[in-house]
XYZ file of C-alpha atoms in Angstrom:
498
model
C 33.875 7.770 -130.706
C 30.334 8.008 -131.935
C 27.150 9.187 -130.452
C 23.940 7.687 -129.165
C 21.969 7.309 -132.485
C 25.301 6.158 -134.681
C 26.278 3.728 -132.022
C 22.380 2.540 -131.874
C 22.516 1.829 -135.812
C 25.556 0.361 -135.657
C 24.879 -2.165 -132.911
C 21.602 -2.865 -134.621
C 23.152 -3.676 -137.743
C 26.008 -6.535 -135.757
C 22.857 -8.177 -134.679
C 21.040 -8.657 -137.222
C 24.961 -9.840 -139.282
C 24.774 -12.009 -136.249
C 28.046 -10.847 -135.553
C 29.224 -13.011 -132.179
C 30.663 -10.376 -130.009
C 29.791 -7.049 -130.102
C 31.994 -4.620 -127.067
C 29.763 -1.560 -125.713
C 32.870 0.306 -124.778
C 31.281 3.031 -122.391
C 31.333 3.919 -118.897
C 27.419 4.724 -119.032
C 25.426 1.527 -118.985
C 22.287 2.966 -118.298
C 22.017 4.573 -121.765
C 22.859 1.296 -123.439
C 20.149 -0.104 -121.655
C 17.825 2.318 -122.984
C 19.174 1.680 -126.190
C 18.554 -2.225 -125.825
C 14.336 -1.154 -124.497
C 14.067 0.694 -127.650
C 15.504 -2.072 -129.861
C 13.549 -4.129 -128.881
C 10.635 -1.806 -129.176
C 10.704 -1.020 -132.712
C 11.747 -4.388 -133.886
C 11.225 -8.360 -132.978
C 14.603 -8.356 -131.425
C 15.017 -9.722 -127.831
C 17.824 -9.592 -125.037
C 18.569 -11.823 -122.281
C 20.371 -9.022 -120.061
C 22.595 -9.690 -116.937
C 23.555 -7.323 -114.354
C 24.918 -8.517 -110.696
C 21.641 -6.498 -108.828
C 18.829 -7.672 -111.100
C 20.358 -11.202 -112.131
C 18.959 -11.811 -116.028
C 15.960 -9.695 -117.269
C 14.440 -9.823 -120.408
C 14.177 -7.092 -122.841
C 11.475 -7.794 -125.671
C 9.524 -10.257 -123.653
C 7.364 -10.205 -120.866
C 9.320 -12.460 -118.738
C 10.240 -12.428 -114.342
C 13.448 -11.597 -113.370
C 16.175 -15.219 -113.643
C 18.161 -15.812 -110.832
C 21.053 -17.107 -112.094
C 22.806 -18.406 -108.515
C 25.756 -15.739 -109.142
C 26.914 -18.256 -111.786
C 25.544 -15.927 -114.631
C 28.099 -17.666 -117.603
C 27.069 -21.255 -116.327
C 23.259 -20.221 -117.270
C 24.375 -18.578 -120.620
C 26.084 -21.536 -121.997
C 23.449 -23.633 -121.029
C 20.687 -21.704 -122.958
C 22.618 -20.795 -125.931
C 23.043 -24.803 -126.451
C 19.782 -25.196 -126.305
C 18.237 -22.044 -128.047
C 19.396 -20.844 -131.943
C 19.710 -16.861 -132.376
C 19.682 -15.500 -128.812
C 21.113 -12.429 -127.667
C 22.776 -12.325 -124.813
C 23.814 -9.134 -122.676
C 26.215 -8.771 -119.941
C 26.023 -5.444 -118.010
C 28.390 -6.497 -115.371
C 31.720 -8.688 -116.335
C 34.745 -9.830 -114.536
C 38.169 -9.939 -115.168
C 37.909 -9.987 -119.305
C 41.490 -8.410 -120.020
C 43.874 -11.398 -119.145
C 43.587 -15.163 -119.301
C 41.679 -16.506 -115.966
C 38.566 -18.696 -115.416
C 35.750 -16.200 -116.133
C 37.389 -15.074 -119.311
C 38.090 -18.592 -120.503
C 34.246 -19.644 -119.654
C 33.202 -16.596 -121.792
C 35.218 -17.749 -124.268
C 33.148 -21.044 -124.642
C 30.145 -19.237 -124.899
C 31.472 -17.317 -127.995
C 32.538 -20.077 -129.571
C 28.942 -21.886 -128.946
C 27.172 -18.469 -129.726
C 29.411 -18.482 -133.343
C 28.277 -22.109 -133.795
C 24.352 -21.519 -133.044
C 23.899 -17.861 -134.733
C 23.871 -15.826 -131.018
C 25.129 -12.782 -130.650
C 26.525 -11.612 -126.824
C 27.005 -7.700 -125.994
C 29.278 -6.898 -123.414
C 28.942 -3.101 -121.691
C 32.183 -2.337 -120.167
C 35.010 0.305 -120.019
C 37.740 -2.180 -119.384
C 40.510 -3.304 -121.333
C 39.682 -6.763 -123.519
C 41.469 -9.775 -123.880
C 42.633 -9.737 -127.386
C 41.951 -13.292 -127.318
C 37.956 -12.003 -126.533
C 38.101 -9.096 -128.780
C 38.814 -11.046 -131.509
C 35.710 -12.712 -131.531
C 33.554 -9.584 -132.676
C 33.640 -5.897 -132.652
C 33.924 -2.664 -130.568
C 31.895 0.039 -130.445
C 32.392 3.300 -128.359
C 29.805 5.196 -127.146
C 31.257 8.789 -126.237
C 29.863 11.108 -124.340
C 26.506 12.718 -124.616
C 27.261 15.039 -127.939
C 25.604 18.651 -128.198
C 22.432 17.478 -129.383
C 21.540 15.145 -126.467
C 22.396 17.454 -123.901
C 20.697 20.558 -125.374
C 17.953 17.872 -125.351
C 18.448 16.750 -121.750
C 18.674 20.046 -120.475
C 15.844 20.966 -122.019
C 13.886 18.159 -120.605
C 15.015 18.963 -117.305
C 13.639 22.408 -117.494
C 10.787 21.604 -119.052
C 9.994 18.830 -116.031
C 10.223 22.002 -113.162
C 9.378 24.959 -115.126
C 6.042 24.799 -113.180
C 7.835 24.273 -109.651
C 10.749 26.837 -109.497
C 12.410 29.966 -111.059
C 13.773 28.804 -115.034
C 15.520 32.121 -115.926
C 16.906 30.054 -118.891
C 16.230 31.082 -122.313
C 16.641 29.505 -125.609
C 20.283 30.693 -126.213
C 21.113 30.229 -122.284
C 20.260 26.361 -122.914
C 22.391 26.142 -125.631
C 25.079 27.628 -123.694
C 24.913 25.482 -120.743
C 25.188 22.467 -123.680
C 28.370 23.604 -124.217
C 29.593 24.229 -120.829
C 28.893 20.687 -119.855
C 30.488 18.915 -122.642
C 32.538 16.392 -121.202
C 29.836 15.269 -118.727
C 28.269 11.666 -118.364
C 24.140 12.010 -118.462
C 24.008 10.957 -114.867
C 26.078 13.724 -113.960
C 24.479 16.426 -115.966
C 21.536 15.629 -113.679
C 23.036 15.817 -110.964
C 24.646 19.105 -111.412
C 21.408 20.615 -112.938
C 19.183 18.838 -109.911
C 21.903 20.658 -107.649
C 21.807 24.167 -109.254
C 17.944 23.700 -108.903
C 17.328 23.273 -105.333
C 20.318 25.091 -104.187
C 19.453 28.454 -105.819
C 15.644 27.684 -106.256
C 15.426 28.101 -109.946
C 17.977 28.105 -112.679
C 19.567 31.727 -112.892
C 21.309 33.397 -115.808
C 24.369 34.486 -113.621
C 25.063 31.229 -112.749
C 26.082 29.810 -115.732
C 29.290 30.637 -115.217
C 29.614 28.606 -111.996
C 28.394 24.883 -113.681
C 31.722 25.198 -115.640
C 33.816 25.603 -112.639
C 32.366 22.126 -111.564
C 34.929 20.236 -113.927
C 37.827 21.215 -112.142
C 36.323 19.134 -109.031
C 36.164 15.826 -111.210
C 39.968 16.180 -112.854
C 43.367 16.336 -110.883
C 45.184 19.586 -110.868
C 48.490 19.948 -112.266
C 51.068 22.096 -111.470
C 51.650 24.086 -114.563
C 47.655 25.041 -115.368
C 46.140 26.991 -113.063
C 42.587 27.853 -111.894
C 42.564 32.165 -112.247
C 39.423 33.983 -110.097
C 37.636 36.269 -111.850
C 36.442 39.791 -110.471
C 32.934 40.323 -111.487
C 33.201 43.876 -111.662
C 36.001 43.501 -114.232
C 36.718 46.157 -116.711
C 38.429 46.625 -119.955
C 38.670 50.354 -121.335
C 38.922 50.300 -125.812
C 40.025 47.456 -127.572
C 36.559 48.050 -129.505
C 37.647 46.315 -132.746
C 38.627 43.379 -130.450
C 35.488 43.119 -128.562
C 33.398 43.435 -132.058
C 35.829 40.344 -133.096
C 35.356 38.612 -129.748
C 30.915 39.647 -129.810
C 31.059 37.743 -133.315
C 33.445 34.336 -132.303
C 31.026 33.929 -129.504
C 27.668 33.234 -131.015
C 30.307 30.940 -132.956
C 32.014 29.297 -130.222
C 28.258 28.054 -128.727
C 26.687 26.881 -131.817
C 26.515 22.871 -131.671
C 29.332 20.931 -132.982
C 26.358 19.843 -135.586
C 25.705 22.940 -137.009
C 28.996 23.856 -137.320
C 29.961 20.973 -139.519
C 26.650 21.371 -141.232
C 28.569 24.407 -143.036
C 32.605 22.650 -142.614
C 33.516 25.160 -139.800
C 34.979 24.766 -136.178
C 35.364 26.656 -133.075
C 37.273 29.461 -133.109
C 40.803 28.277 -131.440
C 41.445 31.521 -130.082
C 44.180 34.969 -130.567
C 47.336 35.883 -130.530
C 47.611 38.929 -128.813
C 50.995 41.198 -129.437
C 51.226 44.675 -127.337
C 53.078 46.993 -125.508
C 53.463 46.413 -122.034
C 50.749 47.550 -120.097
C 48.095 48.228 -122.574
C 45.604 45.623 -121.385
C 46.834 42.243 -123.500
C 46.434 40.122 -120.117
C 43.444 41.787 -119.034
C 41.747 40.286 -122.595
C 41.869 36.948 -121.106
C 39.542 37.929 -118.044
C 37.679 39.822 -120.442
C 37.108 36.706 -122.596
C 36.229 34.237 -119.915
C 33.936 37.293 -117.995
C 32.100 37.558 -120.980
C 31.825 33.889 -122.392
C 31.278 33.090 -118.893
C 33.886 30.602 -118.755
C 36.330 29.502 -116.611
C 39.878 31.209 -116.956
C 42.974 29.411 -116.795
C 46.613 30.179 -116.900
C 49.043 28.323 -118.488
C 52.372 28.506 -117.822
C 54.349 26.395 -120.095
C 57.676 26.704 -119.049
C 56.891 24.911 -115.830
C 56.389 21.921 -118.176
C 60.341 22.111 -118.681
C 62.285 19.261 -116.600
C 65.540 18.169 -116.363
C 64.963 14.655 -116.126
C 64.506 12.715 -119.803
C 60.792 12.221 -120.925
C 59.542 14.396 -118.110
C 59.139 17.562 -119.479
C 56.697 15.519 -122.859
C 55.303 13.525 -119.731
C 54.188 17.044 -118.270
C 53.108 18.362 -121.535
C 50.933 15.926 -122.204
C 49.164 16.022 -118.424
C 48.822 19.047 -118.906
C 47.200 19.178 -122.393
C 44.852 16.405 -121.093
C 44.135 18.355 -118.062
C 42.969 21.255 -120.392
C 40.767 19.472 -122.702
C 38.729 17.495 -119.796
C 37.930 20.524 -118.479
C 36.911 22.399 -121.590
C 34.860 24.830 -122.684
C 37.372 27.203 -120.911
C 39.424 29.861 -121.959
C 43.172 29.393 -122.269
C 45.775 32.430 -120.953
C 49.093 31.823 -122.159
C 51.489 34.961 -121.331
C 54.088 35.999 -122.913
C 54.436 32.842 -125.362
C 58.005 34.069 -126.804
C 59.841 33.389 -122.837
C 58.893 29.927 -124.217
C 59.832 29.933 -127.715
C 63.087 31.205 -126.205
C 63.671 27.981 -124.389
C 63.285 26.027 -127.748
C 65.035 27.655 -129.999
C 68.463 27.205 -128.016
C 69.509 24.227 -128.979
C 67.508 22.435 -126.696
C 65.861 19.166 -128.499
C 63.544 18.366 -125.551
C 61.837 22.094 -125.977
C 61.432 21.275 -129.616
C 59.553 18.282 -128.991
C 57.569 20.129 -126.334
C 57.034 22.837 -128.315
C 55.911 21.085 -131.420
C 53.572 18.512 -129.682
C 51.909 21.790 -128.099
C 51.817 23.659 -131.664
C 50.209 20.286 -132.976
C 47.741 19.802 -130.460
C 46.677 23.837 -130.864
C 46.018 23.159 -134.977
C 44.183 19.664 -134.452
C 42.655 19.445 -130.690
C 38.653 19.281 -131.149
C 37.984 20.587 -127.742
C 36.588 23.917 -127.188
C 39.370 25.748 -126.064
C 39.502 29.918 -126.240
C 43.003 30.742 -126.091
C 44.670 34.204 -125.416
C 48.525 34.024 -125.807
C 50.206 37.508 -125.569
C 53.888 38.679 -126.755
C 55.877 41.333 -126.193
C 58.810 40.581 -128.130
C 57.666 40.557 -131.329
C 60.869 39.449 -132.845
C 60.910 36.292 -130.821
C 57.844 35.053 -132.846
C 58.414 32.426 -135.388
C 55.590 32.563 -138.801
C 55.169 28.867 -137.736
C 53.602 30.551 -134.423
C 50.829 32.886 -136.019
C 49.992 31.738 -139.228
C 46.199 30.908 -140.046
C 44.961 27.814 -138.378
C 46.908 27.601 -135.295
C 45.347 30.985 -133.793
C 41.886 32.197 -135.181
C 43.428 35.794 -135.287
C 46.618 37.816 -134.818
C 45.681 41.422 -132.695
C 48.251 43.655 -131.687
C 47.991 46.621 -128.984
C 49.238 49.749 -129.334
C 49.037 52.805 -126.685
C 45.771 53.996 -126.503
C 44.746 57.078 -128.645
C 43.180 60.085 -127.322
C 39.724 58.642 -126.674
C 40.705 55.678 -125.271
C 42.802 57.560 -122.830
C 39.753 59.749 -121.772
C 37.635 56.835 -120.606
C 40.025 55.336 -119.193
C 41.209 58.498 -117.098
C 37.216 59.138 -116.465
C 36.988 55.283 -115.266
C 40.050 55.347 -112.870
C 38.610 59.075 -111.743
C 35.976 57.893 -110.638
C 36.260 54.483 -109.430
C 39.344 55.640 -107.104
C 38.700 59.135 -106.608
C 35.051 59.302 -105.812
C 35.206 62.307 -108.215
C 34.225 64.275 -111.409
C 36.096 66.452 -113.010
C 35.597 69.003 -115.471
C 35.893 68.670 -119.651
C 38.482 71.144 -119.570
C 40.369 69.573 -116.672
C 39.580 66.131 -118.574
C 41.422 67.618 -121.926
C 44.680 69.185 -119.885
C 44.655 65.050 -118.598
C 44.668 63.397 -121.859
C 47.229 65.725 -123.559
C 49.229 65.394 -120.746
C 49.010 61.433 -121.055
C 49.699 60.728 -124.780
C 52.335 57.981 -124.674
C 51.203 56.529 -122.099
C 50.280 53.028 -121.314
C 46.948 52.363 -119.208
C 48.920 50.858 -116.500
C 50.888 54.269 -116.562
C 47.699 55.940 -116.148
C 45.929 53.601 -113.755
C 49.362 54.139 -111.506
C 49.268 57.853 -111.603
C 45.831 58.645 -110.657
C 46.002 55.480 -108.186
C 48.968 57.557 -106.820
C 46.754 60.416 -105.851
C 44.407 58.133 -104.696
C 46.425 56.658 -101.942
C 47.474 60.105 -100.636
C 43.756 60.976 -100.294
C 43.377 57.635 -98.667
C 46.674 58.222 -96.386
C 46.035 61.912 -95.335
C 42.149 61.677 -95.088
C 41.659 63.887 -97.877
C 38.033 64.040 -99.513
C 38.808 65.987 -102.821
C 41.758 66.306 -105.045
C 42.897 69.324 -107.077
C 43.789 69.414 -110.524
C 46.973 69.802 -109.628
C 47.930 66.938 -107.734
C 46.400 65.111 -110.622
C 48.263 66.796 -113.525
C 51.437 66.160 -110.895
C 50.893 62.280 -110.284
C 50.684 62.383 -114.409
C 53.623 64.376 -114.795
C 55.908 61.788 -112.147
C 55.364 58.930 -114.148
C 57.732 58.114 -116.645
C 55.855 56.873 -119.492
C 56.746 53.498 -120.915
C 57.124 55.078 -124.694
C 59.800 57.339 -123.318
C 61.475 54.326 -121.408
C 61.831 52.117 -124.098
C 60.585 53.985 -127.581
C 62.354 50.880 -129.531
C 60.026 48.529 -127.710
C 56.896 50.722 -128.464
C 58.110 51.889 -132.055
C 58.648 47.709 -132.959
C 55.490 46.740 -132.179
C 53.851 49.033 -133.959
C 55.653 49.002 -137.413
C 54.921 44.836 -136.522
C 51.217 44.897 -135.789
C 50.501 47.199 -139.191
C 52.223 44.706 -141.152
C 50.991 41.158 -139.617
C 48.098 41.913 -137.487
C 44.838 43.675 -136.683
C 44.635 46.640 -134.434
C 42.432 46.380 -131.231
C 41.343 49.589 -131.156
C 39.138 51.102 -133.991
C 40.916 54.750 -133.479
């Protein structure tokens, strides 16, 4: 695929070869057409273009609209055996990808536009006759690229800056350029023109909304789904991780342009290795919160059927579903359950497997994913070596400071209380070991007694008692915790600074 200005040169340089056929493969005519009005406006070069609602206007001249008598091939071969050089443009065709009538007669008026130096451009999406194709070339237009929406966008708010609210900054442009990779320039209007008058203006903390339009356009499938997010979504520690995450960001926005401009890409995403309950699937909502992106869970042993070709057929739906409607972040949980399934003799779940290893090292699509582990031994090198994952983290149980937040966050946010420093120390050396869903459970304990017996306050007691009830997840499996550890030193990056 190529963008507007590469597909513009290239056309430009088949016409003047006087290259017979030239194929427009594209779904968006209109931005061919503009690229025919400037042609033709920087250069002698004229067009003879057809569409069904206009009939034949031409570009480059100052000539009426032709009526053609819905016989539009009939006219063509008549003027292009009378007139040397012409260029002819057809913005609406028929059946071109199988032998039939229309296809033969635009076959004649290849071979007379070879014979007397024309050149015809077709502007379609559909399949060509190899018997047509042969005649010329094909060129495909892709989608706007990040320069040409930044630029559209930036038009558009330009055009009602005077008329409504732009909240829209610089960087908040650039953003939006991003989010709406993917989209025709038609519908980036449309979408923008709808934010506009819907919300009168174009607000900051809506950006995260125009990527959830995508997932109207594209059929679901079962094994990807859509996950809500909770605004008021919080993630105690994991400083070192959020540092990483504040960094990949500014990346993960920059145009695909400037990026290549110094050989980089997107960052793919992490692979996230933890103890159970210590926040690794909260980092995905974290991500997508603070990217605002949309979140989605993938759950790849769904992908797994018993019928042959199936579970590839799946796969590949699914991978296709993922990329249409990217920027997005990627959840993945507890990768190794799938690992598992292909490293037990099972052939299909190798192929599986490897075509979604391959198309995590060499998709282009801006994808964020978060896969987390808990079995660390289940993890092949293949898995987390550089290139398929931007970065290996692992989680550990949070250390003393970490636990004070988070016992000051739950305290509050479910208690409707604050306690004392002294009362806050007793809690956190009462809680080493523990996991923050251990803690988040304990003083969520107390918090549904208050809510059950209509109590207002709580005592220190009845919080140091929820504490003590819980059995901590390093004293229910100390291998588990231990492992992980001794694994994350070794191979990966702490989340936590402490």
């Amino acid at each position: 695929m190529a963008n507007y200005l590469q597909v513009k040169k290239e056309l430009m340089n088949y016409i003047y070869a006087r290259t017979p056929l030239v194929i427009v493969n594209t779904t968006e005519r209109e931005r061919v057409e503009r690229m025919l009005y400037e042609i033709a406006g920087n250069s002698q070069i004229n067009f003879m273009y057809y569409t069904d609602a206009k009939q034949v206007k031409s570009i480059g001249t100052k000539s009426d609209y032709i009526d053609t008598d819905d016989d539009p091939l009939g006219f063509f071969l008549n003027q292009i055996k009378r007139q040397r050089s012409l260029n002819i443009v057809l913005g609406d065709v028929r059946r071109i990808s199988d032998d039939n009538a229309y296809s033969r007669e635009l076959m004649n008026i290849l071979y007379m536009a070879k014979e007397n130096n024309g050149v015809v451009i077709l502007i379609t999406s559909d399949y060509i006759w190899t018997r047509i194709s042969g005649f010329g070339m094909v060129i495909n237009l892709d989608f706007p690229d990040d320069i040409e929406r930044n630029n559209q966008i930036q038009k558009f708010v330009n055009m009602y800056s005077g008329r409504f609210t732009i909240e829209w900054k610089e960087e908040d442009i650039v953003r939006v350029a991003t989010i709406l990779r993917g989209f025709t320039e038609i519908q980036i209007d449309n979408i923008l023109s709808s934010e506009i008058i819907g919300n009168n203006g174009l607000r900051k903390n809506r950006i995260s909304e125009l990527a959830n339009q995508k997932q109207k356009i594209y059929p679901k499938v079962g094994s990807v789904q859509h996950i809500n997010l909770n605004k008021k979504h919080v993630v105690d520690g994991m400083d070192m991780l959020k540092e990483w995450l504040e960094l990949k960001k500014q990346i993960f926005f920059m145009p695909e342009e400037k990026l290549q401009e110094y050989d980089l890409e997107a960052p793919k995403g992490i692979l996230l290795v933890g103890v159970p309950g210590c926040g690794k699937s909260l980092t995905a909502k974290l991500v997508a919160q603070e990217w605002d992106l949309p979140l989605f869970r993938f759950d790849i042993g769904s992908v797994f059927d018993k019928w042959v070709g199936e579970s590839e057929k799946k796969m590949r739906e699914a991978l296709q579903f993922i990329e249409n409607v990217s920027p997005c972040v990627l959840w993945i949980d507890e990768i190794e359950k799938v690992l598992a399934s292909s490293d037990a003799g099972n052939e299909t779940g190798k192929r599986v497997l490897g075509e979604f290893l391959f198309w995590i090292q060499e998709a282009s699509s801006k994808v964020f994913m978060v896969a987390t582990a808990n079995d660390v031994s289940a993890l092949p090198y293949e898995l987390y070596r550089k290139g398929r994952f931007s970065e290996v983290f692992y989680a550990g149980l949070p250390s003393e400071s970490e636990r004070r937040n988070t016992l000051k966050h739950y305290i509050q946010a479910s208690l409707k209380t604050d306690i004392s420093e002294n009362m806050l120390d007793r809690l956190v050396e009462k809680t080493n070991g523990y996991s923050y869903a251990d803690i988040e459970t304990a003083v969520k304990e107390v918090a549904q007694t208050m809510l059950l017996q209509e109590v207002k306050s709580v005592t220190p007691d009845k919080l140091l008692s929820a504490i003590a009830s819980i059995i901590p997840i390093s004293q229910i499996n100390p291998e588990l915790v231990e492992g992980i550890e001794k694994w994350g030193k070794a191979r990966a990056i702490n989340v936590s600074k402490s």
